[in-house]
CSV table of C-alpha atoms in Angstrom, one decimal:
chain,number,residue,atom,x,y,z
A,4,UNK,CA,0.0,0.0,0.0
A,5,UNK,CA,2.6,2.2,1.0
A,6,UNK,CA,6.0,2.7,-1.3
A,7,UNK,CA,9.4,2.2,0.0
A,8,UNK,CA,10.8,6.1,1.1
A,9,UNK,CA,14.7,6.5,1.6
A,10,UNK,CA,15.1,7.5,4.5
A,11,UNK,CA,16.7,10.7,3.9
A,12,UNK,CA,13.6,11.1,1.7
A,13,UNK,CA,11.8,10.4,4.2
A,14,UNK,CA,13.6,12.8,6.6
A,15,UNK,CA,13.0,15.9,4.3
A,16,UNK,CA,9.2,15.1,3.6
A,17,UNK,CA,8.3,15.2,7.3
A,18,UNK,CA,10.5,18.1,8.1
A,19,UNK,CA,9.3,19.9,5.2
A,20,UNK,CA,5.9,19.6,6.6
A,21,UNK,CA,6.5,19.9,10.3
A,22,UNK,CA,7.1,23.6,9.4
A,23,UNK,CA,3.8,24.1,7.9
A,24,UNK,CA,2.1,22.4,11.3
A,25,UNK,CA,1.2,24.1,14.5
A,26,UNK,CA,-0.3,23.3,17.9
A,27,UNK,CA,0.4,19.8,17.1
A,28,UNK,CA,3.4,17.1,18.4
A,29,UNK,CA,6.0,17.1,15.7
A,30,UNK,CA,6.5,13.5,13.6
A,31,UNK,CA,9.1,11.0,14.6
A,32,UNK,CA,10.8,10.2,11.6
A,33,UNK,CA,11.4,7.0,13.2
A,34,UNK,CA,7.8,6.4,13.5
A,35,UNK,CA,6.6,7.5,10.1
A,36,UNK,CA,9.3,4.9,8.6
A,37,UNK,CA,7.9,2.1,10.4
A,38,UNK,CA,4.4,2.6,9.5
A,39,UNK,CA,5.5,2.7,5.6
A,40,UNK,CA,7.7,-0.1,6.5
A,41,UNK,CA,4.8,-2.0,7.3
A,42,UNK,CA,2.8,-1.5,4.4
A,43,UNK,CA,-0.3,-0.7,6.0
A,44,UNK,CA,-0.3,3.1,5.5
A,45,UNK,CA,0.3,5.7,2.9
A,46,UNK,CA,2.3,8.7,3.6
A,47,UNK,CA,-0.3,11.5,4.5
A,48,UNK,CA,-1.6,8.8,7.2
A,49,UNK,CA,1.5,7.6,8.6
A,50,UNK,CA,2.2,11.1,9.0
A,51,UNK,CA,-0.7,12.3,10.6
A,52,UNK,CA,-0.5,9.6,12.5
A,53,UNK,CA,3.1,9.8,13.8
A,54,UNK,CA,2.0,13.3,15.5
A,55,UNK,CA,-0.4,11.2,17.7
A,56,UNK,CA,2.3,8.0,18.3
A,57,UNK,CA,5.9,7.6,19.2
A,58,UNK,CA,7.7,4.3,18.2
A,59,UNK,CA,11.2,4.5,20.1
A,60,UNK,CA,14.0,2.2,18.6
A,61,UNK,CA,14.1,-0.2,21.3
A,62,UNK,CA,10.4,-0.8,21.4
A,63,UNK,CA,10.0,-1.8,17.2
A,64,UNK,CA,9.0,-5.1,18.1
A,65,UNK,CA,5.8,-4.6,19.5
A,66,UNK,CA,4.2,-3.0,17.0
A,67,UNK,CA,5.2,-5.6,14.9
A,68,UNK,CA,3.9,-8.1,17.2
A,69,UNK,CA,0.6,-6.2,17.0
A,70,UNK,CA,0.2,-6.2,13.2
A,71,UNK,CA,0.7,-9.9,13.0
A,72,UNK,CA,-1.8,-10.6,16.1
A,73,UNK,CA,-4.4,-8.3,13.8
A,74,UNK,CA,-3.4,-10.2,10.4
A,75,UNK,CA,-3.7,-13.4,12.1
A,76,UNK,CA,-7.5,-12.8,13.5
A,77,UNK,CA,-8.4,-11.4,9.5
A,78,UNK,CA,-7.8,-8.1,9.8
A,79,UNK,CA,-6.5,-6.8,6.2
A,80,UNK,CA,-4.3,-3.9,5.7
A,81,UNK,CA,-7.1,-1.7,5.0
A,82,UNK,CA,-8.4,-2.9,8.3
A,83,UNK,CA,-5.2,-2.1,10.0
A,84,UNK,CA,-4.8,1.3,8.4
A,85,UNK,CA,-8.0,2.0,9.9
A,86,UNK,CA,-7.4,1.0,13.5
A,87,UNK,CA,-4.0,2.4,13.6
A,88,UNK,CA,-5.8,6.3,12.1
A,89,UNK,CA,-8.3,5.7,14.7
A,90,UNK,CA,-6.4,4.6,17.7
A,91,UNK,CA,-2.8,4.5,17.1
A,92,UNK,CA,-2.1,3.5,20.4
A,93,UNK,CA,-2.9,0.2,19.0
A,94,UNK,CA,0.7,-0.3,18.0
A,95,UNK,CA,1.5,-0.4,21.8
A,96,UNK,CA,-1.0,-2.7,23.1
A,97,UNK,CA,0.5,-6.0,24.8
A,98,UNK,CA,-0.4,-8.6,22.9
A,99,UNK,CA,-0.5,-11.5,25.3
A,100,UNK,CA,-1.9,-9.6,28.5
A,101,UNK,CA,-4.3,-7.4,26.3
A,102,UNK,CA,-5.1,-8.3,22.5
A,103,UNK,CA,-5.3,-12.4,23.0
A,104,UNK,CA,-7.7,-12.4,26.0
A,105,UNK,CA,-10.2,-10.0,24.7
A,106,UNK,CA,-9.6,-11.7,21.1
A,107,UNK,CA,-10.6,-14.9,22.6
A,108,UNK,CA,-13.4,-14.1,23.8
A,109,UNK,CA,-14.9,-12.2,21.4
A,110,UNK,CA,-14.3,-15.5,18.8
A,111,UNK,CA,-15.7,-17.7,21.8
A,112,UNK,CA,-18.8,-15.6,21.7
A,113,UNK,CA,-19.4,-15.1,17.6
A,114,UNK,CA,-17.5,-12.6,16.3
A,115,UNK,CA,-15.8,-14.8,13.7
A,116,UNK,CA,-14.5,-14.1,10.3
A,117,UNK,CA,-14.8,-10.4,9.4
A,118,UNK,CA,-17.3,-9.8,12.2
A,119,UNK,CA,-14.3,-9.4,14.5
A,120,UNK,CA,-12.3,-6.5,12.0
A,121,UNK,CA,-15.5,-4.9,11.6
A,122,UNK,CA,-16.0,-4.7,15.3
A,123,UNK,CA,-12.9,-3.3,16.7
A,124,UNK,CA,-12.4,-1.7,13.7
A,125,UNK,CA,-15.5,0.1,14.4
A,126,UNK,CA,-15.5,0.5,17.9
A,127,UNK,CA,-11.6,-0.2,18.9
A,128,UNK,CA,-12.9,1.4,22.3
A,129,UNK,CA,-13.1,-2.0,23.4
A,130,UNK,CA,-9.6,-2.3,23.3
A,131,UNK,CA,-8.8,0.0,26.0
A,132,UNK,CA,-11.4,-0.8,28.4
A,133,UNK,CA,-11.2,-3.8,31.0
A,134,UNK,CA,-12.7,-7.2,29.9
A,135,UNK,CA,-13.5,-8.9,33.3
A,136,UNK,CA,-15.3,-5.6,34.6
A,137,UNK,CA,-16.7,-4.1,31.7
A,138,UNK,CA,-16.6,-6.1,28.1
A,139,UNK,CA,-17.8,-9.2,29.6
A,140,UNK,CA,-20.8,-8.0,31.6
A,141,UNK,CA,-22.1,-6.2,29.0
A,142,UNK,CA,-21.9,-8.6,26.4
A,143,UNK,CA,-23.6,-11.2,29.1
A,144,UNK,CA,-26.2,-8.8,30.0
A,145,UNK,CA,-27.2,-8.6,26.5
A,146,UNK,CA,-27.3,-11.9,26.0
A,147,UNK,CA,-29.5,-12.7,28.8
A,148,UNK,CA,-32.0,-10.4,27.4
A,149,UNK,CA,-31.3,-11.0,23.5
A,150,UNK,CA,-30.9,-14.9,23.9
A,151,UNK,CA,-28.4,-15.8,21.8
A,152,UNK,CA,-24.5,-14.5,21.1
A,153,UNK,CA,-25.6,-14.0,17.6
A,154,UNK,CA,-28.3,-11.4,18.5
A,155,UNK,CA,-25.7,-10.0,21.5
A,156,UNK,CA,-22.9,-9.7,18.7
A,157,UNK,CA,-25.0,-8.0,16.4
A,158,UNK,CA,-25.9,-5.0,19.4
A,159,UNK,CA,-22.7,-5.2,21.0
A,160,UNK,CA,-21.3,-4.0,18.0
A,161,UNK,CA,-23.1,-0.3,17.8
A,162,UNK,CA,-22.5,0.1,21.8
A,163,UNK,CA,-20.6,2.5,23.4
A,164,UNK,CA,-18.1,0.3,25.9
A,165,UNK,CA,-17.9,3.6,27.4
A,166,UNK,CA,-21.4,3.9,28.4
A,167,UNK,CA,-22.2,0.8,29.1
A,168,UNK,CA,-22.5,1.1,32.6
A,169,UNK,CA,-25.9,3.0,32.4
A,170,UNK,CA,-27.3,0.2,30.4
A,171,UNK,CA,-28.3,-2.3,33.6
A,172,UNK,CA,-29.5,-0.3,35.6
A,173,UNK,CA,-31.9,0.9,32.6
A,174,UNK,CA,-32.7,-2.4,31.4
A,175,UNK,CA,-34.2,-3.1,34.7
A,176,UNK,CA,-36.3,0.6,34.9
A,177,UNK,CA,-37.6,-0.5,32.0
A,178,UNK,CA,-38.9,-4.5,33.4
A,179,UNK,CA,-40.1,-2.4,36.5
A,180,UNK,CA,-42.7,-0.7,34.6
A,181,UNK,CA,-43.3,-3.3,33.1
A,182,UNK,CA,-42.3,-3.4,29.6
A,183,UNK,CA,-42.1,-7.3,27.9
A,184,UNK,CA,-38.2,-8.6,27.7
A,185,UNK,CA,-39.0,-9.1,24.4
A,186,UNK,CA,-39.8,-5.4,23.8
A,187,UNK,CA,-36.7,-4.0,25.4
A,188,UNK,CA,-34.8,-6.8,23.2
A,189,UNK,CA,-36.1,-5.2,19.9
A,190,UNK,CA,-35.6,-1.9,21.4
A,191,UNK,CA,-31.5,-2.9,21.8
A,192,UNK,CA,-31.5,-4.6,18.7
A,193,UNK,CA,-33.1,-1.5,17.0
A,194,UNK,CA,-30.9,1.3,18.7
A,195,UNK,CA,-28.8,-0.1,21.4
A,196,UNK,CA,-27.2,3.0,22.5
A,197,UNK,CA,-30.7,3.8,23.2
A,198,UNK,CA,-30.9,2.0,26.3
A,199,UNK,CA,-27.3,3.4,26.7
A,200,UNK,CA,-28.4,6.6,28.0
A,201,UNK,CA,-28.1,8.4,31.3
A,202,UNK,CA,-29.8,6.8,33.8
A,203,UNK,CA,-31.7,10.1,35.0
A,204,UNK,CA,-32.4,10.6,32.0
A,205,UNK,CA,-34.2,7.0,31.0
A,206,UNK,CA,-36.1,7.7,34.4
A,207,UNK,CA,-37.2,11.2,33.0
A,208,UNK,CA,-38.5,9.4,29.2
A,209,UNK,CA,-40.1,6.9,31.3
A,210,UNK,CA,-42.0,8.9,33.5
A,211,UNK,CA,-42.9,11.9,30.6
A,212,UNK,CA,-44.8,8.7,28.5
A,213,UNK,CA,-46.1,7.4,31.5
A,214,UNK,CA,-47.8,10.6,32.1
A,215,UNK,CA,-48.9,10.5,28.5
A,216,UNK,CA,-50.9,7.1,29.2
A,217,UNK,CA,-48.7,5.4,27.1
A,218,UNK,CA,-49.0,1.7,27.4
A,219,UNK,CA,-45.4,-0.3,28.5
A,220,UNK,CA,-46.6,-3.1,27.3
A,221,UNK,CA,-46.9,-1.9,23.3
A,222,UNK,CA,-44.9,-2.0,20.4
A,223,UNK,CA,-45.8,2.0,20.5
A,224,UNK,CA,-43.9,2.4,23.8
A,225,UNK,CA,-40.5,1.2,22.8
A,226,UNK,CA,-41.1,3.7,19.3
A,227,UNK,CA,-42.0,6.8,21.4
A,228,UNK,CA,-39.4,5.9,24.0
A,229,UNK,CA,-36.6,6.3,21.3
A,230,UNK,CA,-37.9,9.5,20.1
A,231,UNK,CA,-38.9,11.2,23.7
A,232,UNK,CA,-34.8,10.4,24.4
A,233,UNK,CA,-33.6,12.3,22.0
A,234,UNK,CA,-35.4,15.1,22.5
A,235,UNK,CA,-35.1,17.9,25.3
A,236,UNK,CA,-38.1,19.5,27.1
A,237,UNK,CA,-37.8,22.7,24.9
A,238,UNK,CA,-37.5,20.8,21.7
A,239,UNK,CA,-40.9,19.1,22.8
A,240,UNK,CA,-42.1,21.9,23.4
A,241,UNK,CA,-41.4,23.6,20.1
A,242,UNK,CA,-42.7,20.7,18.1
A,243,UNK,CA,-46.4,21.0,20.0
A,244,UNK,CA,-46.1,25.0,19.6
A,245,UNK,CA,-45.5,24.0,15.7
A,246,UNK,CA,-48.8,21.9,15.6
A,247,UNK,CA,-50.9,24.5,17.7
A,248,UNK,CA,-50.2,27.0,15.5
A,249,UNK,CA,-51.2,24.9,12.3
A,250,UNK,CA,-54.8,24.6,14.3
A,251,UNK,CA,-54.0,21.4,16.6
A,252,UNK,CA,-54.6,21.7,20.2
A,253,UNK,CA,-52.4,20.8,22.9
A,254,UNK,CA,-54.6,17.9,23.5
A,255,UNK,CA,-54.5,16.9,19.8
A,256,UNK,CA,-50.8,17.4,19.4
A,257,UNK,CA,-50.1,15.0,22.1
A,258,UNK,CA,-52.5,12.3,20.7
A,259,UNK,CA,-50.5,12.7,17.6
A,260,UNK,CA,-47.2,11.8,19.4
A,261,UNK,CA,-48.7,8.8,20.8
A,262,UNK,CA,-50.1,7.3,17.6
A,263,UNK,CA,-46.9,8.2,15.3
A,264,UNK,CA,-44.1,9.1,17.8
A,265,UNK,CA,-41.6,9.8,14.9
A,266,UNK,CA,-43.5,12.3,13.4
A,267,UNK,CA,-42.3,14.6,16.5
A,268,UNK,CA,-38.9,13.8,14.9
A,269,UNK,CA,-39.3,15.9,11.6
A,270,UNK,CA,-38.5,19.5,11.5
A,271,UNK,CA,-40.5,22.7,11.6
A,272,UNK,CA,-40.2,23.4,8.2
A,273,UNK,CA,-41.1,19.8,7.3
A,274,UNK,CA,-44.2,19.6,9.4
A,275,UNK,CA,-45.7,23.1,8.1
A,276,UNK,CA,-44.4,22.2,4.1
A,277,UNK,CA,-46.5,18.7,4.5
A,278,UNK,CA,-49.3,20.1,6.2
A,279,UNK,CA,-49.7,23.4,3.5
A,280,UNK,CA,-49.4,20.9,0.9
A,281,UNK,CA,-52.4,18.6,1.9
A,282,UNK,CA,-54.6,21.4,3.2
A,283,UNK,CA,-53.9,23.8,0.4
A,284,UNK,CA,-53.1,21.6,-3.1
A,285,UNK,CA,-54.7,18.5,-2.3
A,286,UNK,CA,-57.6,19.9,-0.4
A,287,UNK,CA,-58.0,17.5,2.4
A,288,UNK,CA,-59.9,18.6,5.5
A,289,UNK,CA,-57.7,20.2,8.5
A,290,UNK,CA,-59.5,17.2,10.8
A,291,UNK,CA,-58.3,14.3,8.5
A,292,UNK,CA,-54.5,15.4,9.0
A,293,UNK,CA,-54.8,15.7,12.9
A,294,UNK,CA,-56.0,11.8,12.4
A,295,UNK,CA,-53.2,11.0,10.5
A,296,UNK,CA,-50.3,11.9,11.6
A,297,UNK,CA,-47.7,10.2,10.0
A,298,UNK,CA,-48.5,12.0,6.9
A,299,UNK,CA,-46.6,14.4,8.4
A,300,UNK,CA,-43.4,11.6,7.8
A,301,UNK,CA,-43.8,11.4,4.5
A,302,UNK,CA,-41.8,13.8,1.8
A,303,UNK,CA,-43.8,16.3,-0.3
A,304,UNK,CA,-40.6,16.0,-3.1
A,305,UNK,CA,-40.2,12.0,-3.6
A,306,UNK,CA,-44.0,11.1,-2.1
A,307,UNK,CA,-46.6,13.4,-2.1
A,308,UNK,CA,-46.4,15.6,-5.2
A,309,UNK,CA,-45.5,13.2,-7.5
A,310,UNK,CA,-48.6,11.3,-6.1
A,311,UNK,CA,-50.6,13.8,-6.8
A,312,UNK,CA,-49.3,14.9,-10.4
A,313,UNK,CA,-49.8,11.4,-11.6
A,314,UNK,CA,-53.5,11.3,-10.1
A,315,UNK,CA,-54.3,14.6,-11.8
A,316,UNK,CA,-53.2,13.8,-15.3
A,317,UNK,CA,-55.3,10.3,-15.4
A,318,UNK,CA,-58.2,11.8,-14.2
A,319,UNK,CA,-58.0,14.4,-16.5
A,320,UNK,CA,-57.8,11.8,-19.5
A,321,UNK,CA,-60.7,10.3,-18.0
A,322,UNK,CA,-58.6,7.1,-17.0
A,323,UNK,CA,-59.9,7.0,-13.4
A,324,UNK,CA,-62.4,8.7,-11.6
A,325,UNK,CA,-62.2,11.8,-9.0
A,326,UNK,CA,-62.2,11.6,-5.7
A,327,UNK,CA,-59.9,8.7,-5.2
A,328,UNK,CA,-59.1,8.2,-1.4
A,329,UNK,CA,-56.0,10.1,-1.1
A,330,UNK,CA,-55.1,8.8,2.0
A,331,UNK,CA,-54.8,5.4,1.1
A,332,UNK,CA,-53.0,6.2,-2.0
A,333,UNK,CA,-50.7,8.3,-0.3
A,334,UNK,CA,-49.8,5.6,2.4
A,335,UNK,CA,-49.6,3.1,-0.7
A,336,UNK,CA,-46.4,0.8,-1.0
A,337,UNK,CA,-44.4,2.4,-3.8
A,338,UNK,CA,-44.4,-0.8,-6.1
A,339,UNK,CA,-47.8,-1.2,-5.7
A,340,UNK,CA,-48.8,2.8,-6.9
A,341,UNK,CA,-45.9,2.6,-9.4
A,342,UNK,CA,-47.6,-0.8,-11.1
A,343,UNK,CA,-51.1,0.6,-10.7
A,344,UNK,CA,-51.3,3.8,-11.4
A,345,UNK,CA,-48.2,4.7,-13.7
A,346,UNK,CA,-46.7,1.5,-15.6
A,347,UNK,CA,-50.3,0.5,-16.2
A,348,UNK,CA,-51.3,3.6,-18.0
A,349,UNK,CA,-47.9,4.7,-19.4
A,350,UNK,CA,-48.9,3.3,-22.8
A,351,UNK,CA,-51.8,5.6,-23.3
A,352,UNK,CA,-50.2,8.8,-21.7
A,353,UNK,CA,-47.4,9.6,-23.4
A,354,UNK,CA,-45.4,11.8,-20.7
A,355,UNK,CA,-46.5,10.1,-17.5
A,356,UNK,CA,-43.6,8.4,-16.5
A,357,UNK,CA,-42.0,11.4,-17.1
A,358,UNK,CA,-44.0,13.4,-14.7
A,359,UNK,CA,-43.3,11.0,-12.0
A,360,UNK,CA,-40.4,12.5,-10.8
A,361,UNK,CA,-39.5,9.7,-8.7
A,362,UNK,CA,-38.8,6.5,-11.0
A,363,UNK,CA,-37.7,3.4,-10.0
A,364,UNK,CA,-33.7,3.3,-11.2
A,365,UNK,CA,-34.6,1.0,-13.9
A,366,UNK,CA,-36.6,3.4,-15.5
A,367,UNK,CA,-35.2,6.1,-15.6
């Protein structure tokens, strides 16, 4: 990956551009060699890299050490490359007291094959953090809830080792009020960091859909749990001042949240651009969008309008008659409105595939 530099080459290159660096360590030569030596980095990386990580002369053999544990487990130098720019402390992990145990693990527990690159690739945070106090009873605890070290791979993958303290004492809020194991196991496998959170602040999601009468038990829960987490109070707040003022009340807006909890996820200009759209062009009643909120998820660009354009021009040729339910059609599967109501009349409307804006790729 990397060409061979002469060192006095090599020399001139990094001094050259230590000059044009500031507030940053300055390059060891010495480092910068050895990470071209070893093939896994290209210059601008071993560079940058060698401002973060000092190699000394005596200590080359652990890095080396390192690399060959990595290519050994299936790690490939792209894999490496990307480690070492992550965390280049890497190069001066131990490999029998640090690398091997956790490595061992890991393998006994799944993560075979390119599973195991991709996750300490991905999160090499694991690397650094203890594995009889911290890897291992996470990864347990989510098997004892997920079932299976397939399932507890699959989540333990997008967690946050740092944060995984907050998780059990969450995990158990959550059985206290009630909500299935199975529930909180789609909820990790959906979003684990979800259930990652600060435990004050689970308590305060929990209690705030509580007061809304939201059921634990339900599918809807776990949905409006993900969404009240990652907003504050005054971003709530907003999104129910955004609703009022389109003609919702408070008591309306709420109801809203607890039939389609992500539509309190789209933005302002979203929710009034959707909700202009349906009252103004496509003339539905102000009452029929309070009912249905997740209209409010779809996109007037790639859903709506192009809906609508289509609609317009077959009933203007007579093809189908007015007054179509909108609201199903709008909620329609794209394949199934695509095959019904443009591929099926393409052949006696010239232009109507091209006023759907939105073709399948192998249309267009």
């Amino acid at each position: 990956m990397a060409s061979n530099v002469p060192m006095r080459n090599l020399l001139s290159l990094v001094q050259n551009r230590s000059l044009k660096t500031s507030n940053t360590s300055s390059p060891s030569p010495l480092t910068v060699q050895y990470l071209l030596s070893s093939s896994v980095l290209h210059f601008e990386s071993a560079h940058s890299v060698s401002q973060k990580l000092q190699i000394d002369e005596g200590d080359l053999q652990n890095p080396h050490y390192v690399i060959g544990f990595l290519k050994a487990h299936d790690f490939k130098d792209a894999h490496i490359a990307k480690l070492i720019h992550k965390w280049p402390a890497v190069l001066h992990c131990k490999v029998e007291h640090n690398l091997k145990p956790k490595f061992e693990y890991f393998i006994e527990n799944g993560f075979v094959g390119e599973i195991l690159p991709e996750l300490i690739v991905s999160n090499p945070d694991v690397l650094r953090r203890a594995l009889d106090s911290r890897i291992i009873p996470c990864f347990e605890l989510l098997k004892s809830v997920l079932g299976c070290s397939e399932k507890a791979a699959s989540a333990f993958k997008r967690c946050s080792v740092s944060m995984m303290s907050a998780m059990e004492p969450n995990i158990d809020l959550l059985l206290k009020e009630g909500v299935p194991v199975d529930r909180i196991a789609k909820l990790i496998m959906l979003q684990p960091r979800t259930i990652q959170q600060k435990h004050q602040r689970m308590v305060y999601a929990v209690k705030a859909l509580k007061d809304l009468e939201i059921d634990s038990k339900t599918t809807i829960f776990i949905h409006a749990l993900r969404v009240m987490l990652q907003m504050s109070e005054s971003t709530w707040n907003k999104k129910v001042e955004v609703l009022k003022s389109l003609g919702w009340t408070e008591e309306e807006s709420l109801q809203a949240f607890k039939r389609c909890p992500f539509c309190f996820t789209c933005s302002e200009e979203k929710i009034r651009s959707v909700v202009d759209f349906l009252v103004n062009t496509l003339k539905m009643e102000p009452r029929t969008v309070i009912g249905r909120p997740e209209f409010l998820m779809l996109s007037v660009d790639k859903r709506i309008r192009p809906r609508y354009n289509v609609l317009k021009i077959l009933e203007s040729k007579k093809l189908i008659i007015g007054n179509k339910n909108m609201k199903q059609l709008l909620t329609m599967r794209e394949n199934n409105f695509f095959q019904n109501y443009v591929i099926k009349y393409a052949d006696k409307v010239p232009g109507l595939l091209e006023a759907y804006d939105v073709l399948p790729k192998q249309y267009r």
